[in-house]
PDB file of C-alpha atoms in Angstrom:
ATOM      1  CA  UNK A1177     146.330 194.993 160.412  1.00 51.00           C
ATOM      2  CA  UNK A1178     145.565 192.061 158.175  1.00 53.00           C
ATOM      3  CA  UNK A1179     148.220 189.504 157.442  1.00 57.00           C
ATOM      4  CA  UNK A1180     148.235 188.687 153.660  1.00 58.00           C
ATOM      5  CA  UNK A1181     151.300 186.371 153.845  1.00 56.00           C
ATOM      6  CA  UNK A1182     149.387 183.445 152.399  1.00 56.00           C
ATOM      7  CA  UNK A1183     147.571 185.389 149.680  1.00 55.00           C
ATOM      8  CA  UNK A1184     150.001 184.581 146.775  1.00 57.00           C
ATOM      9  CA  UNK A1185     149.909 180.940 147.790  1.00 57.00           C
ATOM     10  CA  UNK A1186     146.145 180.926 147.815  1.00 58.00           C
ATOM     11  CA  UNK A1187     146.003 182.641 144.421  1.00 57.00           C
ATOM     12  CA  UNK A1188     148.457 179.996 143.035  1.00 57.00           C
ATOM     13  CA  UNK A1189     146.342 177.201 144.410  1.00 60.00           C
ATOM     14  CA  UNK A1190     143.191 178.774 142.970  1.00 61.00           C
ATOM     15  CA  UNK A1191     144.873 179.092 139.523  1.00 61.00           C
ATOM     16  CA  UNK A1192     145.987 175.501 139.671  1.00 69.00           C
ATOM     17  CA  UNK A1193     142.572 174.438 140.654  1.00 84.00           C
ATOM     18  CA  UNK A1194     140.976 176.299 137.677  1.00 80.00           C
ATOM     19  CA  UNK A1195     143.490 174.825 135.252  1.00 82.00           C
ATOM     20  CA  UNK A1196     143.001 171.333 136.624  1.00 73.00           C
ATOM     21  CA  UNK A1197     139.184 171.739 136.415  1.00 74.00           C
ATOM     22  CA  UNK A1198     139.507 172.784 132.806  1.00 69.00           C
ATOM     23  CA  UNK A1199     141.768 169.871 131.958  1.00 62.00           C
ATOM     24  CA  UNK A1200     139.395 167.438 133.655  1.00 69.00           C
ATOM     25  CA  UNK A1201     136.501 168.760 131.631  1.00 68.00           C
ATOM     26  CA  UNK A1202     138.439 168.844 128.323  1.00 62.00           C
ATOM     27  CA  UNK A1203     139.567 165.236 128.797  1.00 69.00           C
ATOM     28  CA  UNK A1204     135.839 164.235 128.859  1.00 69.00           C
ATOM     29  CA  UNK A1205     135.471 165.603 125.255  1.00 64.00           C
ATOM     30  CA  UNK A1206     136.441 164.017 121.938  1.00 58.00           C
ATOM     31  CA  UNK A1207     138.982 166.752 121.107  1.00 81.00           C
ATOM     32  CA  UNK A1208     142.050 164.951 122.460  1.00 87.00           C
ATOM     33  CA  UNK A1209     140.894 161.755 120.647  1.00 90.00           C
ATOM     34  CA  UNK A1210     140.578 163.762 117.398  1.00 93.00           C
ATOM     35  CA  UNK A1211     144.119 165.248 117.851  1.00 93.00           C
ATOM     36  CA  UNK A1212     145.726 161.843 118.574  1.00 93.00           C
ATOM     37  CA  UNK A1213     143.888 160.050 115.792  1.00 95.00           C
ATOM     38  CA  UNK A1214     144.873 162.769 113.250  1.00 95.00           C
ATOM     39  CA  UNK A1215     148.492 162.407 114.360  1.00 95.00           C
ATOM     40  CA  UNK A1216     148.412 158.642 113.910  1.00 96.00           C
ATOM     41  CA  UNK A1217     146.915 158.988 110.379  1.00 97.00           C
ATOM     42  CA  UNK A1218     149.525 161.677 109.483  1.00 97.00           C
ATOM     43  CA  UNK A1219     152.314 159.369 110.630  1.00 96.00           C
ATOM     44  CA  UNK A1220     151.012 156.649 108.202  1.00 96.00           C
ATOM     45  CA  UNK A1221     151.325 159.041 105.225  1.00 96.00           C
ATOM     46  CA  UNK A1222     147.828 160.521 105.104  1.00 97.00           C
ATOM     47  CA  UNK A1223     147.104 164.186 104.426  1.00 97.00           C
ATOM     48  CA  UNK A1224     144.844 165.112 107.340  1.00 96.00           C
ATOM     49  CA  UNK A1225     142.372 168.012 107.640  1.00 96.00           C
ATOM     50  CA  UNK A1226     140.729 168.821 110.999  1.00 95.00           C
ATOM     51  CA  UNK A1227     137.121 169.926 111.152  1.00 93.00           C
ATOM     52  CA  UNK A1228     136.363 169.961 107.390  1.00 93.00           C
ATOM     53  CA  UNK A1229     132.916 170.963 106.286  1.00 93.00           C
ATOM     54  CA  UNK A1230     130.240 169.144 104.411  1.00 91.00           C
ATOM     55  CA  UNK A1231     126.746 170.181 103.282  1.00 91.00           C
ATOM     56  CA  UNK A1232     123.949 168.448 105.132  1.00 90.00           C
ATOM     57  CA  UNK A1233     121.554 167.553 102.283  1.00 83.00           C
ATOM     58  CA  UNK A1234     118.538 167.269 104.741  1.00 82.00           C
ATOM     59  CA  UNK A1235     118.766 170.836 105.982  1.00 85.00           C
ATOM     60  CA  UNK A1236     120.939 172.377 103.295  1.00 86.00           C
ATOM     61  CA  UNK A1237     123.358 173.641 105.914  1.00 90.00           C
ATOM     62  CA  UNK A1238     127.140 173.565 106.272  1.00 93.00           C
ATOM     63  CA  UNK A1239     128.304 171.265 109.135  1.00 92.00           C
ATOM     64  CA  UNK A1240     131.646 169.980 110.314  1.00 92.00           C
ATOM     65  CA  UNK A1241     132.952 166.506 110.895  1.00 93.00           C
ATOM     66  CA  UNK A1242     136.149 165.673 112.774  1.00 94.00           C
ATOM     67  CA  UNK A1243     138.734 164.297 110.401  1.00 96.00           C
ATOM     68  CA  UNK A1244     139.318 163.884 106.657  1.00 96.00           C
ATOM     69  CA  UNK A1245     142.385 161.798 105.782  1.00 97.00           C
ATOM     70  CA  UNK A1246     143.498 161.354 102.194  1.00 95.00           C
ATOM     71  CA  UNK A1247     146.053 158.925 100.629  1.00 95.00           C
ATOM     72  CA  UNK A1248     146.928 157.671  97.180  1.00 91.00           C
ATOM     73  CA  UNK A1249     148.270 154.366  95.892  1.00 91.00           C
ATOM     74  CA  UNK A1250     150.095 154.204  92.558  1.00 87.00           C
ATOM     75  CA  UNK A1251     148.663 151.668  90.020  1.00 82.00           C
ATOM     76  CA  UNK A1252     150.788 152.620  86.938  1.00 77.00           C
ATOM     77  CA  UNK A1253     153.932 154.730  87.152  1.00 75.00           C
ATOM     78  CA  UNK A1254     154.449 154.643  83.482  1.00 67.00           C
ATOM     79  CA  UNK A1255     152.768 156.995  81.039  1.00 60.00           C
ATOM     80  CA  UNK A1256     149.908 157.667  81.555  1.00 61.00           C
ATOM     81  CA  UNK A1257     150.278 157.584  85.333  1.00 69.00           C
ATOM     82  CA  UNK A1258     147.227 156.235  87.168  1.00 72.00           C
ATOM     83  CA  UNK A1259     146.312 155.310  90.701  1.00 80.00           C
ATOM     84  CA  UNK A1260     143.845 154.803  93.495  1.00 83.00           C
ATOM     85  CA  UNK A1261     142.890 157.350  96.195  1.00 87.00           C
ATOM     86  CA  UNK A1262     141.224 156.908  99.590  1.00 91.00           C
ATOM     87  CA  UNK A1263     139.384 159.214 101.900  1.00 93.00           C
ATOM     88  CA  UNK A1264     138.845 158.248 105.567  1.00 96.00           C
ATOM     89  CA  UNK A1265     135.863 160.212 106.827  1.00 96.00           C
ATOM     90  CA  UNK A1266     136.179 160.049 110.607  1.00 96.00           C
ATOM     91  CA  UNK A1267     134.243 161.033 113.652  1.00 96.00           C
ATOM     92  CA  UNK A1268     136.163 160.848 116.964  1.00 95.00           C
ATOM     93  CA  UNK A1269     134.285 160.278 120.246  1.00 94.00           C
ATOM     94  CA  UNK A1270     135.141 159.994 123.936  1.00 91.00           C
ATOM     95  CA  UNK A1271     132.727 158.001 126.082  1.00 91.00           C
ATOM     96  CA  UNK A1272     132.799 157.375 129.844  1.00 88.00           C
ATOM     97  CA  UNK A1273     130.141 154.739 129.396  1.00 91.00           C
ATOM     98  CA  UNK A1274     130.399 151.586 127.104  1.00 95.00           C
ATOM     99  CA  UNK A1275     129.112 151.352 123.582  1.00 96.00           C
ATOM    100  CA  UNK A1276     127.242 148.157 122.716  1.00 97.00           C
ATOM    101  CA  UNK A1277     126.719 146.795 119.172  1.00 97.00           C
ATOM    102  CA  UNK A1278     124.350 143.892 118.469  1.00 97.00           C
ATOM    103  CA  UNK A1279     125.855 141.642 115.881  1.00 97.00           C
ATOM    104  CA  UNK A1280     124.565 138.702 113.726  1.00 96.00           C
ATOM    105  CA  UNK A1281     126.523 136.355 111.450  1.00 94.00           C
ATOM    106  CA  UNK A1282     127.491 137.815 108.111  1.00 87.00           C
ATOM    107  CA  UNK A1283     127.315 135.324 105.274  1.00 79.00           C
ATOM    108  CA  UNK A1284     129.224 136.108 102.116  1.00 71.00           C
ATOM    109  CA  UNK A1285     127.904 134.305  99.112  1.00 66.00           C
ATOM    110  CA  UNK A1286     130.181 133.443  96.138  1.00 59.00           C
ATOM    111  CA  UNK A1287     128.227 135.771  93.834  1.00 55.00           C
ATOM    112  CA  UNK A1288     128.284 138.639  96.331  1.00 60.00           C
ATOM    113  CA  UNK A1289     129.498 142.023  95.038  1.00 55.00           C
ATOM    114  CA  UNK A1290     130.929 144.758  97.088  1.00 57.00           C
ATOM    115  CA  UNK A1291     129.873 147.757  94.951  1.00 50.00           C
ATOM    116  CA  UNK A1292     126.986 148.901  97.045  1.00 50.00           C
ATOM    117  CA  UNK A1293     128.655 149.446 100.458  1.00 49.00           C
ATOM    118  CA  UNK A1294     131.741 151.079  99.008  1.00 57.00           C
ATOM    119  CA  UNK A1295     130.985 154.698  98.178  1.00 51.00           C
ATOM    120  CA  UNK A1296     132.988 155.678  95.081  1.00 47.00           C
ATOM    121  CA  UNK A1297     133.815 158.806  93.081  1.00 40.00           C
ATOM    122  CA  UNK A1298     130.861 159.630  90.808  1.00 36.00           C
ATOM    123  CA  UNK A1299     132.827 158.975  87.594  1.00 40.00           C
ATOM    124  CA  UNK A1300     133.369 155.398  88.791  1.00 43.00           C
ATOM    125  CA  UNK A1301     130.095 153.621  88.254  1.00 42.00           C
ATOM    126  CA  UNK A1302     131.024 150.467  89.922  1.00 43.00           C
ATOM    127  CA  UNK A1303     134.106 148.526  90.986  1.00 44.00           C
ATOM    128  CA  UNK A1304     133.912 146.142  88.028  1.00 42.00           C
ATOM    129  CA  UNK A1305     134.051 149.009  85.562  1.00 45.00           C
ATOM    130  CA  UNK A1306     136.643 151.541  86.641  1.00 47.00           C
ATOM    131  CA  UNK A1307     137.529 154.268  84.159  1.00 46.00           C
ATOM    132  CA  UNK A1308     136.361 157.737  83.196  1.00 46.00           C
ATOM    133  CA  UNK A1309     135.448 156.836  79.599  1.00 43.00           C
ATOM    134  CA  UNK A1310     134.454 153.359  78.230  1.00 43.00           C
ATOM    135  CA  UNK A1311     137.707 152.821  76.193  1.00 46.00           C
ATOM    136  CA  UNK A1312     139.657 153.425  79.430  1.00 48.00           C
ATOM    137  CA  UNK A1313     137.531 151.195  81.600  1.00 52.00           C
ATOM    138  CA  UNK A1314     139.332 148.316  83.277  1.00 54.00           C
ATOM    139  CA  UNK A1315     137.821 145.464  85.159  1.00 54.00           C
ATOM    140  CA  UNK A1316     138.760 144.934  88.807  1.00 62.00           C
ATOM    141  CA  UNK A1317     138.983 141.249  89.547  1.00 63.00           C
ATOM    142  CA  UNK A1318     135.923 140.539  91.539  1.00 66.00           C
ATOM    143  CA  UNK A1319     137.226 137.413  93.281  1.00 70.00           C
ATOM    144  CA  UNK A1320     140.493 139.159  94.205  1.00 71.00           C
ATOM    145  CA  UNK A1321     138.559 142.177  95.737  1.00 72.00           C
ATOM    146  CA  UNK A1322     136.470 139.790  97.834  1.00 75.00           C
ATOM    147  CA  UNK A1323     139.699 138.211  99.165  1.00 79.00           C
ATOM    148  CA  UNK A1324     141.502 141.399 100.174  1.00 84.00           C
ATOM    149  CA  UNK A1325     138.813 143.893 101.126  1.00 86.00           C
ATOM    150  CA  UNK A1326     138.354 144.535 104.805  1.00 90.00           C
ATOM    151  CA  UNK A1327     134.585 144.494 104.510  1.00 88.00           C
ATOM    152  CA  UNK A1328     134.931 140.731 104.076  1.00 85.00           C
ATOM    153  CA  UNK A1329     137.211 140.146 107.007  1.00 84.00           C
ATOM    154  CA  UNK A1330     134.521 139.899 109.707  1.00 89.00           C
ATOM    155  CA  UNK A1331     132.241 136.926 110.248  1.00 90.00           C
ATOM    156  CA  UNK A1332     129.767 138.997 112.231  1.00 95.00           C
ATOM    157  CA  UNK A1333     128.250 142.405 111.398  1.00 95.00           C
ATOM    158  CA  UNK A1334     126.654 144.932 113.801  1.00 96.00           C
ATOM    159  CA  UNK A1335     123.041 145.713 112.874  1.00 95.00           C
ATOM    160  CA  UNK A1336     122.132 148.174 115.650  1.00 95.00           C
ATOM    161  CA  UNK A1337     123.620 149.726 118.761  1.00 95.00           C
ATOM    162  CA  UNK A1338     122.894 151.033 122.263  1.00 93.00           C
ATOM    163  CA  UNK A1339     124.381 153.203 124.972  1.00 93.00           C
ATOM    164  CA  UNK A1340     122.415 151.564 127.861  1.00 91.00           C
ATOM    165  CA  UNK A1341     124.037 153.482 130.805  1.00 89.00           C
ATOM    166  CA  UNK A1342     123.242 156.998 129.645  1.00 83.00           C
ATOM    167  CA  UNK A1343     120.152 158.974 128.895  1.00 75.00           C
ATOM    168  CA  UNK A1344     118.631 158.566 125.445  1.00 67.00           C
ATOM    169  CA  UNK A1345     119.016 162.318 124.788  1.00 66.00           C
ATOM    170  CA  UNK A1346     122.808 161.989 124.997  1.00 70.00           C
ATOM    171  CA  UNK A1347     123.366 159.138 122.609  1.00 81.00           C
ATOM    172  CA  UNK A1348     126.664 159.711 120.737  1.00 91.00           C
ATOM    173  CA  UNK A1349     126.649 156.701 118.400  1.00 94.00           C
ATOM    174  CA  UNK A1350     123.706 157.969 116.279  1.00 93.00           C
ATOM    175  CA  UNK A1351     125.288 161.352 116.040  1.00 92.00           C
ATOM    176  CA  UNK A1352     128.578 159.960 114.817  1.00 95.00           C
ATOM    177  CA  UNK A1353     126.999 157.545 112.398  1.00 95.00           C
ATOM    178  CA  UNK A1354     124.871 160.209 110.750  1.00 94.00           C
ATOM    179  CA  UNK A1355     127.677 162.671 110.540  1.00 94.00           C
ATOM    180  CA  UNK A1356     130.200 160.437 108.787  1.00 93.00           C
ATOM    181  CA  UNK A1357     127.531 159.021 106.536  1.00 92.00           C
ATOM    182  CA  UNK A1358     126.332 162.448 105.393  1.00 92.00           C
ATOM    183  CA  UNK A1359     129.889 163.647 104.978  1.00 93.00           C
ATOM    184  CA  UNK A1360     130.659 160.649 102.719  1.00 90.00           C
ATOM    185  CA  UNK A1361     127.569 161.300 100.591  1.00 87.00           C
ATOM    186  CA  UNK A1362     128.645 164.903 100.132  1.00 89.00           C
ATOM    187  CA  UNK A1363     132.287 164.134  99.316  1.00 87.00           C
ATOM    188  CA  UNK A1364     131.460 161.300  96.987  1.00 80.00           C
ATOM    189  CA  UNK A1365     129.092 163.421  95.049  1.00 77.00           C
ATOM    190  CA  UNK A1366     131.004 166.708  95.032  1.00 72.00           C
ATOM    191  CA  UNK A1367     134.535 165.557  94.311  1.00 64.00           C
ATOM    192  CA  UNK A1368     135.926 166.938  90.998  1.00 57.00           C
ATOM    193  CA  UNK A1369     136.377 164.506  88.126  1.00 58.00           C
ATOM    194  CA  UNK A1370     139.722 162.685  88.255  1.00 59.00           C
ATOM    195  CA  UNK A1371     141.310 159.791  86.480  1.00 59.00           C
ATOM    196  CA  UNK A1372     141.915 158.371  89.940  1.00 69.00           C
ATOM    197  CA  UNK A1373     138.979 156.340  91.313  1.00 74.00           C
ATOM    198  CA  UNK A1374     138.398 157.394  94.928  1.00 82.00           C
ATOM    199  CA  UNK A1375     137.163 155.265  97.732  1.00 86.00           C
ATOM    200  CA  UNK A1376     135.371 156.843 100.777  1.00 89.00           C
ATOM    201  CA  UNK A1377     135.304 154.925 104.131  1.00 93.00           C
ATOM    202  CA  UNK A1378     133.286 156.187 107.076  1.00 95.00           C
ATOM    203  CA  UNK A1379     135.094 155.566 110.317  1.00 97.00           C
ATOM    204  CA  UNK A1380     134.304 156.167 113.975  1.00 97.00           C
ATOM    205  CA  UNK A1381     137.273 156.347 116.389  1.00 97.00           C
ATOM    206  CA  UNK A1382     136.291 155.692 120.061  1.00 96.00           C
ATOM    207  CA  UNK A1383     138.121 156.485 123.179  1.00 94.00           C
ATOM    208  CA  UNK A1384     136.274 154.218 125.606  1.00 94.00           C
ATOM    209  CA  UNK A1385     134.958 150.674 126.118  1.00 95.00           C
ATOM    210  CA  UNK A1386     133.113 148.847 123.297  1.00 97.00           C
ATOM    211  CA  UNK A1387     131.214 145.539 123.519  1.00 98.00           C
ATOM    212  CA  UNK A1388     129.778 143.166 120.991  1.00 98.00           C
ATOM    213  CA  UNK A1389     126.398 141.805 122.021  1.00 97.00           C
ATOM    214  CA  UNK A1390     125.150 138.400 120.736  1.00 97.00           C
ATOM    215  CA  UNK A1391     121.568 137.287 121.239  1.00 96.00           C
ATOM    216  CA  UNK A1392     120.746 133.525 121.659  1.00 96.00           C
ATOM    217  CA  UNK A1393     117.471 132.008 120.459  1.00 95.00           C
ATOM    218  CA  UNK A1394     116.179 132.209 124.061  1.00 96.00           C
ATOM    219  CA  UNK A1395     117.066 135.973 124.000  1.00 95.00           C
ATOM    220  CA  UNK A1396     119.925 135.522 126.424  1.00 96.00           C
ATOM    221  CA  UNK A1397     122.542 138.187 125.726  1.00 96.00           C
ATOM    222  CA  UNK A1398     126.336 137.540 125.728  1.00 96.00           C
ATOM    223  CA  UNK A1399     128.676 140.449 125.839  1.00 97.00           C
ATOM    224  CA  UNK A1400     132.296 140.388 124.574  1.00 97.00           C
ATOM    225  CA  UNK A1401     134.803 143.314 124.670  1.00 97.00           C
ATOM    226  CA  UNK A1402     135.826 144.410 121.235  1.00 97.00           C
ATOM    227  CA  UNK A1403     138.317 146.735 119.697  1.00 97.00           C
ATOM    228  CA  UNK A1404     136.895 146.746 116.150  1.00 98.00           C
ATOM    229  CA  UNK A1405     133.340 146.320 114.951  1.00 97.00           C
ATOM    230  CA  UNK A1406     131.764 146.869 111.442  1.00 96.00           C
ATOM    231  CA  UNK A1407     128.399 148.517 111.550  1.00 96.00           C
ATOM    232  CA  UNK A1408     125.872 147.934 108.710  1.00 92.00           C
ATOM    233  CA  UNK A1409     123.991 151.168 108.180  1.00 90.00           C
ATOM    234  CA  UNK A1410     121.321 151.866 105.569  1.00 86.00           C
ATOM    235  CA  UNK A1411     120.241 155.308 104.699  1.00 86.00           C
ATOM    236  CA  UNK A1412     117.733 156.697 102.235  1.00 81.00           C
ATOM    237  CA  UNK A1413     118.284 160.111 100.573  1.00 73.00           C
ATOM    238  CA  UNK A1414     117.031 161.662  97.387  1.00 69.00           C
ATOM    239  CA  UNK A1415     120.011 160.785  95.174  1.00 60.00           C
ATOM    240  CA  UNK A1416     119.813 157.066  96.232  1.00 56.00           C
ATOM    241  CA  UNK A1417     116.127 156.650  95.806  1.00 53.00           C
ATOM    242  CA  UNK A1418     114.898 154.854  92.709  1.00 54.00           C
ATOM    243  CA  UNK A1419     112.108 152.951  94.469  1.00 54.00           C
ATOM    244  CA  UNK A1420     110.844 152.700  98.044  1.00 59.00           C
ATOM    245  CA  UNK A1421     113.185 149.750  98.660  1.00 55.00           C
ATOM    246  CA  UNK A1422     116.390 151.234  97.296  1.00 63.00           C
ATOM    247  CA  UNK A1423     118.232 152.803 100.250  1.00 74.00           C
ATOM    248  CA  UNK A1424     121.981 153.172 100.269  1.00 79.00           C
ATOM    249  CA  UNK A1425     124.127 150.618 102.155  1.00 82.00           C
ATOM    250  CA  UNK A1426     127.108 151.790 104.206  1.00 89.00           C
ATOM    251  CA  UNK A1427     129.529 149.848 106.347  1.00 92.00           C
ATOM    252  CA  UNK A1428     131.004 151.912 109.162  1.00 95.00           C
ATOM    253  CA  UNK A1429     134.246 150.856 110.771  1.00 97.00           C
ATOM    254  CA  UNK A1430     134.153 151.502 114.518  1.00 98.00           C
ATOM    255  CA  UNK A1431     137.610 151.227 116.050  1.00 98.00           C
ATOM    256  CA  UNK A1432     138.990 151.927 119.472  1.00 96.00           C
ATOM    257  CA  UNK A1433     141.654 154.567 119.583  1.00 95.00           C
ATOM    258  CA  UNK A1434     144.417 152.033 120.537  1.00 95.00           C
ATOM    259  CA  UNK A1435     143.510 149.841 117.611  1.00 97.00           C
ATOM    260  CA  UNK A1436     143.674 152.650 115.005  1.00 97.00           C
ATOM    261  CA  UNK A1437     147.301 151.913 113.947  1.00 97.00           C
ATOM    262  CA  UNK A1438     146.416 148.312 113.303  1.00 97.00           C
ATOM    263  CA  UNK A1439     143.260 149.342 111.416  1.00 97.00           C
ATOM    264  CA  UNK A1440     145.284 151.582 109.199  1.00 98.00           C
ATOM    265  CA  UNK A1441     147.709 148.689 108.459  1.00 97.00           C
ATOM    266  CA  UNK A1442     144.727 146.653 107.397  1.00 96.00           C
ATOM    267  CA  UNK A1443     143.646 149.377 105.013  1.00 96.00           C
ATOM    268  CA  UNK A1444     147.201 149.768 103.676  1.00 96.00           C
ATOM    269  CA  UNK A1445     147.422 146.051 102.874  1.00 94.00           C
ATOM    270  CA  UNK A1446     143.999 146.133 101.192  1.00 92.00           C
ATOM    271  CA  UNK A1447     144.645 149.157  99.017  1.00 92.00           C
ATOM    272  CA  UNK A1448     148.066 147.875  98.036  1.00 92.00           C
ATOM    273  CA  UNK A1449     146.563 144.575  96.943  1.00 89.00           C
ATOM    274  CA  UNK A1450     143.803 146.308  94.957  1.00 86.00           C
ATOM    275  CA  UNK A1451     146.431 148.567  93.285  1.00 86.00           C
ATOM    276  CA  UNK A1452     148.581 145.569  92.370  1.00 84.00           C
ATOM    277  CA  UNK A1453     145.571 143.675  90.996  1.00 80.00           C
ATOM    278  CA  UNK A1454     144.482 146.696  88.926  1.00 78.00           C
ATOM    279  CA  UNK A1455     148.058 147.304  87.642  1.00 78.00           C
ATOM    280  CA  UNK A1456     148.046 143.911  85.819  1.00 74.00           C
ATOM    281  CA  UNK A1457     144.702 144.675  84.202  1.00 70.00           C
ATOM    282  CA  UNK A1458     145.589 148.260  83.359  1.00 65.00           C
ATOM    283  CA  UNK A1459     148.893 147.292  81.681  1.00 64.00           C
ATOM    284  CA  UNK A1460     147.231 144.702  79.575  1.00 63.00           C
ATOM    285  CA  UNK A1461     144.455 147.012  78.417  1.00 59.00           C
ATOM    286  CA  UNK A1462     146.230 150.313  78.044  1.00 53.00           C
ATOM    287  CA  UNK A1463     149.635 149.041  77.144  1.00 52.00           C
ATOM    288  CA  UNK A1464     151.550 152.234  78.064  1.00 45.00           C
ATOM    289  CA  UNK A1465     154.684 153.194  76.285  1.00 41.00           C
ATOM    290  CA  UNK A1466     157.048 150.217  76.505  1.00 42.00           C
ATOM    291  CA  UNK A1467     160.626 149.956  75.334  1.00 37.00           C
ATOM    292  CA  UNK A1468     161.028 147.271  72.616  1.00 40.00           C
ATOM    293  CA  UNK A1469     164.144 145.253  72.159  1.00 39.00           C
ATOM    294  CA  UNK A1470     166.522 146.678  69.522  1.00 42.00           C
ATOM    295  CA  UNK A1471     166.563 144.691  66.264  1.00 40.00           C
ATOM    296  CA  UNK A1472     169.802 142.674  66.011  1.00 40.00           C
ATOM    297  CA  UNK A1473     172.081 143.149  63.016  1.00 42.00           C
ATOM    298  CA  UNK A1474     172.884 139.485  62.998  1.00 40.00           C
ATOM    299  CA  UNK A1475     171.822 137.678  59.891  1.00 39.00           C
ATOM    300  CA  UNK A1476     171.167 140.874  57.932  1.00 37.00           C
TER     301      UNK A1476
END
């Protein structure tokens, strides 16, 4: 006669083992990072959509990216109401091996203009001419934008990247860069007309180690841990091509998961400052309905 006294215990251990194995494998994926990042964005007042779709213009296929987060900032509360909107187009990645970004100094000249790397709604031709129709157009103070925009916060910019400890076929950075870039292109071109100018920022949220690599003239490489890097990425697609040299410039914010709340505070400060700067200009140009002081009876 067989003694099965320990059978329930063995089945329980087997079940626990399966569940733990599943958890161990799931923790290696980017899904927990996506859920946490979406929750952080929602806590900051963003409307968050998980796994939204975009159309890949290269293959004319529907694809998904990880997160689309949307938020608006009021510019004018009077009639007519007017404001700014922002889309964060985010890819979330988990990496057991470090990401490395090669940076070089970024020089910002006094006459620099930010229009190219900031994807905008199609009815907004450039940041110095915001408005759906010419008579509504308002100028955004160029110097003020240069002062407050986070694309001008860094004195070094990443030009290329590497994942040196894994096989080339499993490189995650390239996949994330291309996904958020193509999603931005789709959203920027397909968004319905609106009075609100919309900004589109590509973002990569990383759960893992990240290093900045600096190369000396003698080719010696220095590595420094980093929690936030801006990657300059240029991409040529049909709508951007007017000559063989005219590709589109993108700046991609790469942030560690723990730094995401601070990054969102940086964006909040930036958009608030832009909205305040535009409010002064809009009120001067549009002169919304204003109450006039009543005429005094004195002296009549």
